[in-house]
């Protein structure tokens, strides 16, 4: 048998088949703990994505102070406001709004597969109960300050608005550029310990919290990796 | 390469042109051989496919061939032989020596334009009547990058408080600024009369349909993101990652300022591939059609088959959109349009990717129903 020091290089990439199977295992556990994830199939092809909708109490105070201003001002000021917050460290990550329905928001999370980068990508959008969509400024404001500094440093590590490749509607996306950077240590450690890892669990546990998505710890222990012949 | 033989017996000069030539260049050669020959030289132009045409040339020490105005004299792709004989006839035989240079295609793609007419939406609040605004739109650019003049024009008749983010619509469909202009046109309006009639809005931004575009840096980020994704497919991202930030900037500035040479100085690196591979790893492409909910189809597709054969546009469509391939006895149901033209299905996809991609390095393919007329 090969020793622990004999390690083949770990691939930080995910093929589409493994993506689908990993999501299925993820969703099985989600059903057992009623965590709300489901799979959406895109017509006859096997293409699809994992989705979850969350309703939360309002975290953003932006729309209250900016009523009546144009949307453009939101965008231009958002970055400076956010940077100010990081420097001052005054603001708590969120402020409760009056309970008149304005503070309740609906977050939709989609986990899609990118064949270009061969990794999963997290898409999300949010709207108020009255239908008003969250702006990029609102999204930045709801990101925890400890993540904002890192996101501001690298322009490609950032949150941008993109078109959902299957629905054609605007979503926010956490840029997938640096996925390899944080997946590699996790995958190599698991490989060294001869542990099978569910890529989606590991990946979502890292990127989810940045945008307010909570992944309960039970996923780490309960969800297995898809059994594929080349993993040993 | 020029060879000029002077034949004093016949008072003729035979100038053999073996390279691409303009009439002016050929004329200069004739001039050098015929200085002082006479006052007039007649240019006779003949070719295998055309009958001889007499064109009068002004002569003297500067022989100017009026044949330069004949269509195939201006044609830079033809070569010919010039004669000045005793009666000072210039006989020109034109043969097509070589095909259009591939670089000509790159230029034609870059400089493609669509004439558009921008009309303000009737429900916008104006202080006086808004005139439509006409503009030539670059096919390879983005709406929000090239419509500052449109905005200025309409803001002249509107109050600031009635103006929010500008957005465009064609026949009720909001136009996605993050798609190249040529793609939007081919997809929505290619079989309609020019100019392209676009409606301008300043209110009620369709949040569920369009991405916001608050500044040019958003366009730049989107553009660079596409280039990066294309390189991930072509070269696993190695070429773009080896470039410096200033090189990335040069790609963007080239597009923004319509500078073909500046852009291609950098972009040519993204079009290279190891010779032994025969092509890119995967072809960056997107197939669009209006009849599906799905905005586009994008898949992994190798330009070279296992056996080392060049895959064609037809091969790609067979995998991604088989309905677009006409069956033998049926009339063509769809048009497969790239940059406003229908390339032959036999065209190698590697060649299309290198020459007909947009500046974002993607091959954008529109599939539209064939016009029924």
Coordinates of C-alpha atoms in Angstrom, one line a residue, chain B residues 33-201:
Chain B
X33 CA 10.9 52.7 -67.8
X34 CA 9.1 55.0 -70.0
X35 CA 10.3 58.4 -69.1
X36 CA 10.3 60.7 -72.0
X37 CA 8.5 58.2 -74.1
X38 CA 5.6 60.2 -75.3
X39 CA 2.7 62.2 -74.4
X40 CA 0.0 59.7 -74.1
X41 CA -0.2 56.0 -73.1
X42 CA -3.3 54.1 -73.5
X43 CA -4.1 51.7 -70.9
X44 CA -5.7 48.6 -72.1
X45 CA -7.0 46.4 -69.4
X46 CA -7.9 42.9 -70.1
X47 CA -8.4 39.8 -68.0
X48 CA -9.6 36.3 -68.6
X49 CA -13.0 37.2 -67.3
X50 CA -13.4 40.6 -68.8
X51 CA -13.1 41.9 -72.3
X52 CA -10.4 44.4 -73.0
X53 CA -11.3 47.9 -71.8
X54 CA -9.6 50.9 -73.2
X55 CA -8.8 53.6 -70.8
X56 CA -7.0 56.8 -71.7
X57 CA -4.0 57.6 -69.7
X58 CA -2.3 60.9 -69.4
X59 CA 1.3 60.6 -70.3
X60 CA 4.4 62.5 -70.5
X61 CA 7.1 61.9 -68.0
X62 CA 4.5 61.0 -65.5
X63 CA 2.3 58.3 -66.9
X64 CA -0.8 58.2 -64.9
X65 CA -3.0 55.3 -65.8
X66 CA -6.6 56.2 -65.6
X67 CA -7.2 52.6 -65.5
X68 CA -6.7 53.1 -61.8
X69 CA -10.3 54.0 -61.7
X70 CA -11.4 50.7 -63.1
X71 CA -12.7 48.5 -60.4
X72 CA -10.1 45.8 -60.6
X73 CA -7.2 48.3 -60.7
X74 CA -8.2 49.4 -57.3
X75 CA -8.5 45.8 -56.2
X76 CA -5.5 45.1 -54.2
X77 CA -5.9 41.4 -54.5
X78 CA -5.1 41.2 -58.2
X79 CA -1.8 41.1 -60.0
X80 CA -1.3 41.9 -63.6
X81 CA 1.1 42.5 -66.4
X82 CA 1.5 45.9 -67.9
X83 CA 2.6 46.6 -71.4
X84 CA 3.4 49.9 -73.1
X85 CA 3.6 49.1 -76.8
X86 CA 4.2 51.2 -79.8
X87 CA 1.0 53.0 -79.6
X88 CA 1.5 53.4 -76.0
X89 CA -1.0 50.9 -75.0
X90 CA -0.8 49.6 -71.5
X91 CA -2.1 46.1 -71.6
X92 CA -2.9 44.7 -68.3
X93 CA -3.8 41.2 -67.6
X94 CA -5.3 40.6 -64.2
X95 CA -5.1 37.3 -62.5
X96 CA -6.4 36.7 -59.1
X97 CA -3.2 35.7 -57.3
X98 CA -4.2 35.2 -53.8
X99 CA -7.2 35.2 -51.4
X100 CA -8.0 38.0 -49.0
X101 CA -5.6 38.3 -46.2
X102 CA -6.8 36.9 -42.9
X103 CA -5.9 40.1 -41.3
X104 CA -8.4 41.9 -43.5
X105 CA -11.1 39.8 -41.8
X106 CA -9.9 41.1 -38.4
X107 CA -10.2 44.6 -39.6
X108 CA -13.6 44.1 -41.2
X109 CA -14.9 42.6 -37.9
X110 CA -13.5 45.4 -35.7
X111 CA -14.8 48.2 -37.9
X112 CA -18.3 46.8 -38.5
X113 CA -21.0 49.4 -37.9
X114 CA -24.8 49.4 -37.4
X115 CA -26.7 52.6 -38.2
X116 CA -29.2 53.2 -35.3
X117 CA -31.9 55.7 -34.6
X118 CA -32.5 56.5 -30.9
X119 CA -36.0 57.7 -30.0
X120 CA -37.1 58.8 -26.5
X121 CA -39.8 56.7 -25.0
X122 CA -43.1 58.6 -25.4
X123 CA -44.0 58.6 -21.7
X124 CA -40.7 60.2 -20.6
X125 CA -41.3 63.7 -19.2
X126 CA -39.8 66.4 -21.4
X127 CA -39.7 70.1 -21.4
X128 CA -40.0 70.2 -25.2
X129 CA -40.2 67.7 -28.0
X130 CA -37.3 65.3 -28.3
X131 CA -35.8 64.8 -31.7
X132 CA -34.5 61.3 -32.6
X133 CA -30.8 60.9 -32.5
X134 CA -28.8 59.0 -35.2
X135 CA -25.6 57.2 -34.5
X136 CA -23.3 54.6 -36.1
X137 CA -22.8 51.9 -33.5
X138 CA -19.7 49.7 -33.5
X139 CA -20.7 46.0 -33.7
X140 CA -18.0 44.9 -31.3
X141 CA -18.7 47.4 -28.5
X142 CA -21.3 47.8 -25.8
X143 CA -24.4 50.1 -25.8
X144 CA -23.5 51.9 -22.5
X145 CA -20.0 52.5 -23.7
X146 CA -20.9 54.3 -26.9
X147 CA -24.1 56.2 -26.1
X148 CA -22.9 59.2 -24.1
X149 CA -23.9 61.4 -27.0
X150 CA -27.4 59.9 -26.9
X151 CA -27.7 60.7 -23.3
X152 CA -26.5 64.2 -23.7
X153 CA -28.9 64.7 -26.6
X154 CA -32.0 63.8 -24.6
X155 CA -30.9 65.4 -21.3
X156 CA -31.1 68.7 -23.1
X157 CA -34.9 68.4 -23.1
X158 CA -35.4 66.8 -19.7
X159 CA -35.2 68.0 -16.1
X160 CA -32.6 66.3 -13.9
X161 CA -35.1 65.0 -11.5
X162 CA -36.8 63.0 -14.3
X163 CA -33.6 61.3 -15.2
X164 CA -32.5 58.0 -13.8
X165 CA -30.3 55.3 -15.2
X166 CA -30.6 55.2 -19.0
X167 CA -31.7 51.9 -20.6
X168 CA -32.6 50.8 -24.1
X169 CA -35.4 48.7 -25.5
X170 CA -36.2 47.3 -29.0
X171 CA -39.9 46.5 -29.7
X172 CA -40.6 46.0 -26.1
X173 CA -37.5 43.9 -25.3
X174 CA -35.0 45.5 -22.9
X175 CA -31.6 45.4 -24.5
X176 CA -28.8 43.8 -22.5
X177 CA -26.0 46.3 -22.6
X178 CA -23.5 43.5 -21.6
X179 CA -24.0 41.8 -24.9
X180 CA -22.0 43.1 -27.8
X181 CA -24.1 45.5 -29.9
X182 CA -23.7 43.4 -33.1
X183 CA -25.1 40.4 -31.2
X184 CA -28.2 42.3 -30.0
X185 CA -28.8 43.5 -33.6
X186 CA -28.3 40.1 -35.2
X187 CA -30.6 38.5 -32.6
X188 CA -33.4 41.0 -32.6
X189 CA -33.4 43.1 -35.8
X190 CA -31.2 41.6 -38.5
X191 CA -33.9 41.1 -41.0
X192 CA -35.6 44.5 -40.5
X193 CA -35.0 47.7 -42.2
X194 CA -32.1 50.0 -41.3
X195 CA -31.6 52.2 -39.3
X196 CA -32.1 50.1 -36.2
X197 CA -34.9 51.8 -34.2
X198 CA -34.0 51.8 -30.5
X199 CA -36.1 53.3 -27.8
X200 CA -34.4 55.2 -24.9
X201 CA -35.7 55.1 -21.3

